[in-house]
PDB file of C-alpha atoms and ligand atoms in Angstrom:
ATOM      1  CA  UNK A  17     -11.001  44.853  77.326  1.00  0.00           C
ATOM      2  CA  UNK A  18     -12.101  44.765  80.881  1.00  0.00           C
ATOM      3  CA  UNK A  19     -12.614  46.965  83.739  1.00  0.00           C
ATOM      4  CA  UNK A  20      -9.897  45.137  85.697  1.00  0.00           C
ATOM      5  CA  UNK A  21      -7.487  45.643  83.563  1.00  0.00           C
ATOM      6  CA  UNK A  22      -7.292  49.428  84.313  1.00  0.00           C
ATOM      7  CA  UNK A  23      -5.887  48.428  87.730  1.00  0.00           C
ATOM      8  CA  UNK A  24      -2.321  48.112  88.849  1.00  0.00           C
ATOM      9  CA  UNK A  25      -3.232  45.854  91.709  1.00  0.00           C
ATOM     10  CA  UNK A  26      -6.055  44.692  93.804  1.00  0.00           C
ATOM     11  CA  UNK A  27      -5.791  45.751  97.315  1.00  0.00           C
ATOM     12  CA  UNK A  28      -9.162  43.970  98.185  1.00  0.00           C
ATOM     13  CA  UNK A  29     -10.515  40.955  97.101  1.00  0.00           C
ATOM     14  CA  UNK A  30     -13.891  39.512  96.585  1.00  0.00           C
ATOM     15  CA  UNK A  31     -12.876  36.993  99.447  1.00  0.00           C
ATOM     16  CA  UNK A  32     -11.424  39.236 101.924  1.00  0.00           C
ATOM     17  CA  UNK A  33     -13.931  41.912 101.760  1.00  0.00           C
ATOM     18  CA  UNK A  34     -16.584  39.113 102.579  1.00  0.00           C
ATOM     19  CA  UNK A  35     -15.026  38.447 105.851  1.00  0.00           C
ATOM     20  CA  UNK A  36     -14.513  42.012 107.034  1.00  0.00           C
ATOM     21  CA  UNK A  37     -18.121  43.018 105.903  1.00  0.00           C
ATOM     22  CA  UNK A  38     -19.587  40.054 107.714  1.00  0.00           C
ATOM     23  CA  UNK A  39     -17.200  41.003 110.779  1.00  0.00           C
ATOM     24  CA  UNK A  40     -18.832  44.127 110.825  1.00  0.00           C
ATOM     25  CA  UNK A  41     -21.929  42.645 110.366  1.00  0.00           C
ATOM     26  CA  UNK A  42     -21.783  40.648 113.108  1.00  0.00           C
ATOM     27  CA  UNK A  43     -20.830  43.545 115.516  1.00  0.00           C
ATOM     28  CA  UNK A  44     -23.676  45.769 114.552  1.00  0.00           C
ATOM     29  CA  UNK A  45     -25.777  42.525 115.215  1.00  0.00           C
ATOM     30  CA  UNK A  46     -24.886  42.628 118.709  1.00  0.00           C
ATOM     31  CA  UNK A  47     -24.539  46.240 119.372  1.00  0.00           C
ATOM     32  CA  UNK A  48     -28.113  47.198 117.983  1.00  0.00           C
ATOM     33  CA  UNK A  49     -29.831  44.065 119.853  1.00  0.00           C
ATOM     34  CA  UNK A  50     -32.689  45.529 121.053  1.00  0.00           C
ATOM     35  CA  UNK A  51     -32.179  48.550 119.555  1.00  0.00           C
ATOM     36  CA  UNK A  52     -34.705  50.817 116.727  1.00  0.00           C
ATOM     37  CA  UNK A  53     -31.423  50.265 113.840  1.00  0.00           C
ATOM     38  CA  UNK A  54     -32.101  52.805 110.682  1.00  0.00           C
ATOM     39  CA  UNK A  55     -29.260  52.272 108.015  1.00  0.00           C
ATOM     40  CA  UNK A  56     -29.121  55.208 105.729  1.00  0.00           C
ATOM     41  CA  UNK A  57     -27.249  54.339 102.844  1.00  0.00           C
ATOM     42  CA  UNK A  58     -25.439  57.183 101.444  1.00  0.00           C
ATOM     43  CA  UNK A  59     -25.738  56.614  97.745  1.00  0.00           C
ATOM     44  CA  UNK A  60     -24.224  56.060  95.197  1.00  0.00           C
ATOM     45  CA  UNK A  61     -21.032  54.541  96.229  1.00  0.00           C
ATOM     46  CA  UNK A  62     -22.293  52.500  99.670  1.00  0.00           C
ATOM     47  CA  UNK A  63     -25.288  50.435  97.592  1.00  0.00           C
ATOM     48  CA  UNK A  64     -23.252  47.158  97.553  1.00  0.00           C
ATOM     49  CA  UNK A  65     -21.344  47.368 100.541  1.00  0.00           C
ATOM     50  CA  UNK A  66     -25.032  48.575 102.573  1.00  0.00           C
ATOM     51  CA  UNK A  67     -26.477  45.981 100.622  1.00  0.00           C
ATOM     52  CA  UNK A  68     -24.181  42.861 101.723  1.00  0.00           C
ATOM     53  CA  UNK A  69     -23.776  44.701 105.284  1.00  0.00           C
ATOM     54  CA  UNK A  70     -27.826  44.612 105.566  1.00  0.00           C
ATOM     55  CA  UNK A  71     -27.828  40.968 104.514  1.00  0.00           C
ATOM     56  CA  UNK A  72     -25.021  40.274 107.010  1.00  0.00           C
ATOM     57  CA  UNK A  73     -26.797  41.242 110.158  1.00  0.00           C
ATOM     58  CA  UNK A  74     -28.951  39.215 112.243  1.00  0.00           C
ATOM     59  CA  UNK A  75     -31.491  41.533 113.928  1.00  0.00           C
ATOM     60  CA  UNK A  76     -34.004  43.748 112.264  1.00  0.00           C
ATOM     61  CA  UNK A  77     -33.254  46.716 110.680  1.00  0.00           C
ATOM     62  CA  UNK A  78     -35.284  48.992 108.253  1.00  0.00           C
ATOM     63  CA  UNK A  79     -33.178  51.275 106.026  1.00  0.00           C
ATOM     64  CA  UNK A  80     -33.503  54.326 103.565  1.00  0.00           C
ATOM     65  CA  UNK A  81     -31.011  56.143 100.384  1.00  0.00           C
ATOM     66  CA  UNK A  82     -29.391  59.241 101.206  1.00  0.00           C
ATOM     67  CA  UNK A  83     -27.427  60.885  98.080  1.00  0.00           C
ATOM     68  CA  UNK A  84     -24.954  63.149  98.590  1.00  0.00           C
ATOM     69  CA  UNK A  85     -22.461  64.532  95.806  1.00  0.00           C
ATOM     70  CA  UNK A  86     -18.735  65.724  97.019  1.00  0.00           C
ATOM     71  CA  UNK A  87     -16.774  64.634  93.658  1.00  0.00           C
ATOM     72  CA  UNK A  88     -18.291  65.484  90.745  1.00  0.00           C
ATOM     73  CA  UNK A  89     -16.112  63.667  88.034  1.00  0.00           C
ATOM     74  CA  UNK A  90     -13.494  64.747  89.424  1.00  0.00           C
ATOM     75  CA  UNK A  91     -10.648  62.913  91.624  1.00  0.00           C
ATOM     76  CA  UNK A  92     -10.721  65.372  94.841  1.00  0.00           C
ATOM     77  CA  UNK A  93     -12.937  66.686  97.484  1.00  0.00           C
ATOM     78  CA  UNK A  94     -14.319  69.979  96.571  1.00  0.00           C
ATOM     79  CA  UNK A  95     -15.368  70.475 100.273  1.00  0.00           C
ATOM     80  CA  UNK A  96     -18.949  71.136  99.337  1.00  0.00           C
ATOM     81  CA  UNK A  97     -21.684  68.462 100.024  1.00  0.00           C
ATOM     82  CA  UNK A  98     -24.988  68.781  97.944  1.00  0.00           C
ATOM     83  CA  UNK A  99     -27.753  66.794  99.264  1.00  0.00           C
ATOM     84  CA  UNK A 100     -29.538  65.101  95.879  1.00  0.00           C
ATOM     85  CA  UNK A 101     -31.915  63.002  97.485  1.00  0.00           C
ATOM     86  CA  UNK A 102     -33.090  62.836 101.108  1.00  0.00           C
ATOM     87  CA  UNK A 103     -34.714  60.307 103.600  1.00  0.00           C
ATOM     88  CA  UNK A 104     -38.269  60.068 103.259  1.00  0.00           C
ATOM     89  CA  UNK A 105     -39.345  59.144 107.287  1.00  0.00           C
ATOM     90  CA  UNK A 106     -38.577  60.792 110.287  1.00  0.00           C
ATOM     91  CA  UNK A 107     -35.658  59.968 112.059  1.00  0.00           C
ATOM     92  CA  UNK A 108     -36.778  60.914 115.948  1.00  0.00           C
ATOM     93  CA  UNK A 109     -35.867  58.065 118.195  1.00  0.00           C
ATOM     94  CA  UNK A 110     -34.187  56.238 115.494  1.00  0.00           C
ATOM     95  CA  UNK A 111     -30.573  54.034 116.037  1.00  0.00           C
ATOM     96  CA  UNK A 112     -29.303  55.857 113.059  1.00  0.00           C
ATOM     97  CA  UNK A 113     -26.523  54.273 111.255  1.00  0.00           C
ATOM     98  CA  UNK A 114     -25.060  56.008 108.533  1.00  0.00           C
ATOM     99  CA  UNK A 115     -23.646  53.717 105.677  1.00  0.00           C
ATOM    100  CA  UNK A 116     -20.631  55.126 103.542  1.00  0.00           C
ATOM    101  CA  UNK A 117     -18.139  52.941 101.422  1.00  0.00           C
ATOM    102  CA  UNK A 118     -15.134  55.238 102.255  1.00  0.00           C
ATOM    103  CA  UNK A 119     -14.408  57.847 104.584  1.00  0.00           C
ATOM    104  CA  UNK A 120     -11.672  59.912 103.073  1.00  0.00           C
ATOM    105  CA  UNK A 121     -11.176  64.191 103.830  1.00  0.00           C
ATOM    106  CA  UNK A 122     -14.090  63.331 106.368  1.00  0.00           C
ATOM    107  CA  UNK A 123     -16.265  66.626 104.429  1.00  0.00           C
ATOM    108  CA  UNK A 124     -19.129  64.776 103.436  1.00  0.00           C
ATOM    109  CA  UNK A 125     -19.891  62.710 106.786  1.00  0.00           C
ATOM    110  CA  UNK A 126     -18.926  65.547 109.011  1.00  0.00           C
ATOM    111  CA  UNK A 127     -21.909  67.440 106.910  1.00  0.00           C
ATOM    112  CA  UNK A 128     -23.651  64.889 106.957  1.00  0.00           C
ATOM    113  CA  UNK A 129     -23.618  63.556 110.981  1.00  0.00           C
ATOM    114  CA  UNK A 130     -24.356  67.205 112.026  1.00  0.00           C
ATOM    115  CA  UNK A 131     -27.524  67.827 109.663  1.00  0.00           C
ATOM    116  CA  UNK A 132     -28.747  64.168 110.733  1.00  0.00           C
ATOM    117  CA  UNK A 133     -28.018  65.011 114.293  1.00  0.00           C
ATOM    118  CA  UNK A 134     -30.654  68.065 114.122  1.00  0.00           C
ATOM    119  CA  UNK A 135     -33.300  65.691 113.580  1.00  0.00           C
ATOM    120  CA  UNK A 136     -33.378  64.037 117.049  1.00  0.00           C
ATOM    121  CA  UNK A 137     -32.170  60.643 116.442  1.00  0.00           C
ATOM    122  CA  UNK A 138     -31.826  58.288 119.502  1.00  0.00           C
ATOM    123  CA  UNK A 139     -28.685  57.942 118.559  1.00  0.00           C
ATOM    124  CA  UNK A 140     -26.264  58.369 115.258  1.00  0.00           C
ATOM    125  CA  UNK A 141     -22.953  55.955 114.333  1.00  0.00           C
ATOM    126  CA  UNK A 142     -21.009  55.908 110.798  1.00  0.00           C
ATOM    127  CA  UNK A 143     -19.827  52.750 109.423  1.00  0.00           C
ATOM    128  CA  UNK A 144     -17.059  52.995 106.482  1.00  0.00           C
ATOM    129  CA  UNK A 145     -16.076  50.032 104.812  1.00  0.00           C
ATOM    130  CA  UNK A 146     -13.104  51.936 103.734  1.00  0.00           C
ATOM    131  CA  UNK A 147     -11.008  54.649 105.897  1.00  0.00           C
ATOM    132  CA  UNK A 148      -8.802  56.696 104.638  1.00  0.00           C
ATOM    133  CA  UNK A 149      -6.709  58.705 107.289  1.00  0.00           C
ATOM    134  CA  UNK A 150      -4.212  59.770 105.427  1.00  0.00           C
ATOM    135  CA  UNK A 151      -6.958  62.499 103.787  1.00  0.00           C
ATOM    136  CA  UNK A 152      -8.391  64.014 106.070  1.00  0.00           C
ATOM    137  CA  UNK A 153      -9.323  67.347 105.959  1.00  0.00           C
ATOM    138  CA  UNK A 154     -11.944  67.824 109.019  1.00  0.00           C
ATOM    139  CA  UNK A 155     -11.359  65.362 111.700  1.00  0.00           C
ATOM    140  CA  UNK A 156     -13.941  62.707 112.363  1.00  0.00           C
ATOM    141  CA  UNK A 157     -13.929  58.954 112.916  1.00  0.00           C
ATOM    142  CA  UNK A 158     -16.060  56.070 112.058  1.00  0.00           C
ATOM    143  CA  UNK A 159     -17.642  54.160 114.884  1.00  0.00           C
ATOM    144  CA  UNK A 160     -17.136  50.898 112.466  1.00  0.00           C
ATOM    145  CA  UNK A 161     -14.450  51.018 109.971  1.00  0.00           C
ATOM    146  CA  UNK A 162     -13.868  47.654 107.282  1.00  0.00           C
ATOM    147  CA  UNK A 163     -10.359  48.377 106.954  1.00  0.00           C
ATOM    148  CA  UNK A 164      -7.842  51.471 106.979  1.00  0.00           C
ATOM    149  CA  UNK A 165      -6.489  51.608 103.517  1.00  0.00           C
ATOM    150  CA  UNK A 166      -3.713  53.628 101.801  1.00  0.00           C
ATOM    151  CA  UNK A 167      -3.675  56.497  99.888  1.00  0.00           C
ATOM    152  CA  UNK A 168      -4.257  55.466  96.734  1.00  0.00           C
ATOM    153  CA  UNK A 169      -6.989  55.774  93.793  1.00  0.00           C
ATOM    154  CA  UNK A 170      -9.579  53.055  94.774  1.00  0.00           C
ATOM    155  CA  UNK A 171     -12.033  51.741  92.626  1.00  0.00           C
ATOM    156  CA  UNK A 172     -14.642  49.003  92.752  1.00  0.00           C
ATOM    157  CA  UNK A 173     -17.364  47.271  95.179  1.00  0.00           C
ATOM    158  CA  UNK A 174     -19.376  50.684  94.739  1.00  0.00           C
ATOM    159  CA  UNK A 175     -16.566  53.370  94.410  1.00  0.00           C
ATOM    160  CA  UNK A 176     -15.931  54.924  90.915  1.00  0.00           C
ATOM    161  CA  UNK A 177     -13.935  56.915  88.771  1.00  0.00           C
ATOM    162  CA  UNK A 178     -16.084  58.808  86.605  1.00  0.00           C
ATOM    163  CA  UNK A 179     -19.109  56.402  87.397  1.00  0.00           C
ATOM    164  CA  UNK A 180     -17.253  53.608  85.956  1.00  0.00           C
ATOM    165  CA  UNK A 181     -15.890  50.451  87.936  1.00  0.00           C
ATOM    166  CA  UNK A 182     -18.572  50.336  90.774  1.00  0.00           C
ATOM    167  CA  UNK A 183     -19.447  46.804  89.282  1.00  0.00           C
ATOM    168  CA  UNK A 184     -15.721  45.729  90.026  1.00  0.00           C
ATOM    169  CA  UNK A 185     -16.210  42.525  92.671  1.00  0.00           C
ATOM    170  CA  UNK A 186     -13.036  43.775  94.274  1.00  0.00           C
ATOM    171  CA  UNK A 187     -11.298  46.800  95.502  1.00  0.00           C
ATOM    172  CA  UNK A 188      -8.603  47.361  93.198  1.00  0.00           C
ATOM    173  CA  UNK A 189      -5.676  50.319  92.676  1.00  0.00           C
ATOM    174  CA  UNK A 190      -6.591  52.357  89.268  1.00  0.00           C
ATOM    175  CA  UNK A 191      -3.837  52.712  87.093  1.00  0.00           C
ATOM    176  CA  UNK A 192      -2.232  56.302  87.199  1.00  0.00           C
ATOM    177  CA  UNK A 193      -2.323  56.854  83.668  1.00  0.00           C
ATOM    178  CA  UNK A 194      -6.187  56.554  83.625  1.00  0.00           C
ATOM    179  CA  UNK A 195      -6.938  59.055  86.009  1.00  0.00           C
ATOM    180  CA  UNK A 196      -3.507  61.620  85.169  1.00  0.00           C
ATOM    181  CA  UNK A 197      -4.520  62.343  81.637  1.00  0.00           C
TER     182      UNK A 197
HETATM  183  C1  LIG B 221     -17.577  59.538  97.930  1.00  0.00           C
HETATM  184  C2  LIG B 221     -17.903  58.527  99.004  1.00  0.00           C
HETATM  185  C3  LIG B 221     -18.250  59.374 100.169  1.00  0.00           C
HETATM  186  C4  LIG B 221     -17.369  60.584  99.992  1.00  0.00           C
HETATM  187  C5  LIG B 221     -16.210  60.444 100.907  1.00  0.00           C
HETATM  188  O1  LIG B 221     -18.756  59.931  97.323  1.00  0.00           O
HETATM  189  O2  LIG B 221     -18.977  57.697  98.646  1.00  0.00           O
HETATM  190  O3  LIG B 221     -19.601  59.770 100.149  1.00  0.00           O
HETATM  191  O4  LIG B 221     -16.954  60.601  98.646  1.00  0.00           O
HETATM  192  O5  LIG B 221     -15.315  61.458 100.701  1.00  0.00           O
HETATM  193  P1  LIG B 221     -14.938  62.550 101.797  1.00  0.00           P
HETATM  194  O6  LIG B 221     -14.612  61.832 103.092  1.00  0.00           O
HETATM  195  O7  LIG B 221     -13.702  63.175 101.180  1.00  0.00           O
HETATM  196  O8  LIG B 221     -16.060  63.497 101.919  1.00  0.00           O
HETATM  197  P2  LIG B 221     -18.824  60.761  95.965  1.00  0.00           P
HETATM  198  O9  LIG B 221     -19.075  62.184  96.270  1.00  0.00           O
HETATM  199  O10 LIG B 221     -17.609  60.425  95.133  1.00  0.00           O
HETATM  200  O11 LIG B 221     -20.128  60.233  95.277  1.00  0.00           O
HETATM  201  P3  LIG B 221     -20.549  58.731  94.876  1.00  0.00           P
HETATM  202  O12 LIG B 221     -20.718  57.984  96.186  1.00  0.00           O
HETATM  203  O13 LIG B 221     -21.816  58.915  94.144  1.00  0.00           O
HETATM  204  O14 LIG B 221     -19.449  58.123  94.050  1.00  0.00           O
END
C-alpha cells in the first residue's frame, strides 16, 4: 500500500514541478542580483520546495525556518496563525523573501508579511509554489507564484494531510473518501 495510491490524480509531476521551480529560480536570480536575499522558509510545508528553490538560484542567499501553524489536522483555515518557531537574526536591511508552498485563504502570509514588515526589512516579497485563488479569504498576492492551481485537496512535495504525504515526489489530488470520513 502506498501513499500514491490515496490520490485520484496527479496534478503535478516530479518533472513539471522541476521546470517551474527552476523558472522561478532563475527569476529570483536576476531580481536579487546585487541584492542582501534572506529566504525564510515557512515550515513545515515549504522545506522541499525552499530547499530545491535555494539550490536553483545562482546568487548568494542566506536563509532561516519560520513555523507557523494555521491547520491543525484539520482540512480548513481556522484564521488564526500561531507562530511555533521564529527567525533567529535580525532582519533590518534584509531582501526578505518569504518561502510558502501554497498560498490558499491568504491568513497566514497576510499575518505573516505585516509582523515581518515591523522589523525593517529592506524590502519583503512572497514566493508560493502553489496559489490558490479560488480561497481566499483576505486578499493578498504573491510576488512569485509556481503555478495557480484548482480547488482541490493537494497533497505532496511538502503539503500534507494530517502530516502524511509530504514525502510524495509529486503534487497529487487526495482521494475524497480519505479526507470526508
Ligand atoms: C499551510 C501552508 C501555508 C498555509 C497556507 O500550512 O504551508 O503556510 O497553510 O494557507 P492559508 O493561505 O489558508 O493561510 P499549515 O498551517 O497547513 O502547516 P504546515 O505547513 O505545517 O503543513
Amino acid at each position: 500500500m502506498s501513499a500514491r495510491d490515496d490520490l485520484s490524480g496527479v496534478l503535478l509531476s516530479e518533472e513539471q514541478i522541476n521546470k517551474i521551480v527552476k523558472d522561478l529560480g532563475k527569476r529570483i536570480s536576476e531580481d536579487y542580483q546585487d541584492k542582501n536575499l534572506f529566504v525564510i522558509c515557512v515550515l513545515k510545508g515549504s522545506f522541499i520546495f525552499a530547499a530545491d528553490l535555494m539550490r536553483s538560484l545562482t546568487i548568494p542567499c542566506r536563509m532561516d525556518f519560520l513555523a507557523a501553524s494555521s491547520y491543525g489536522s484539520g482540512s480548513k483555515s481556522s484564521g488564526n496563525v500561531r507562530i511555533i518557531k521564529d527567525v533567529a537574526a535580525s532582519l533590518e536591511g534584509l531582501d526578505v523573501l518569504i518561502v510558502e508552498d501554497i498560498l490558499d485563504s491568504g491568513n497566514t502570509l497576510s499575518r505573516l508579511k505585516k509582523l515581518l514588515s515591523e522589523r525593517h526589512p529592506a524590502s519583503l516579497r512572497i514566493c508560493t509554489m502553489l496559489d490558490k485563488p479560488a480561497r481566499r479569504e483576505t486578499p493578498l498576492e504573491a510576488d512569485y507564484v509556481g503555478t495557480v492551481v484548482p480547488d482541490e485537496f493537494l497533497v505532496g512535495y511538502g503539503l500534507d494531510y494530517n502530516e502524511y504525504y509530504r514525502e510524495l515526489p509529486m503534487i497529487g489530488i487526495l482521494k475524497r473518501e480519505i479526507y470526508s470520513n
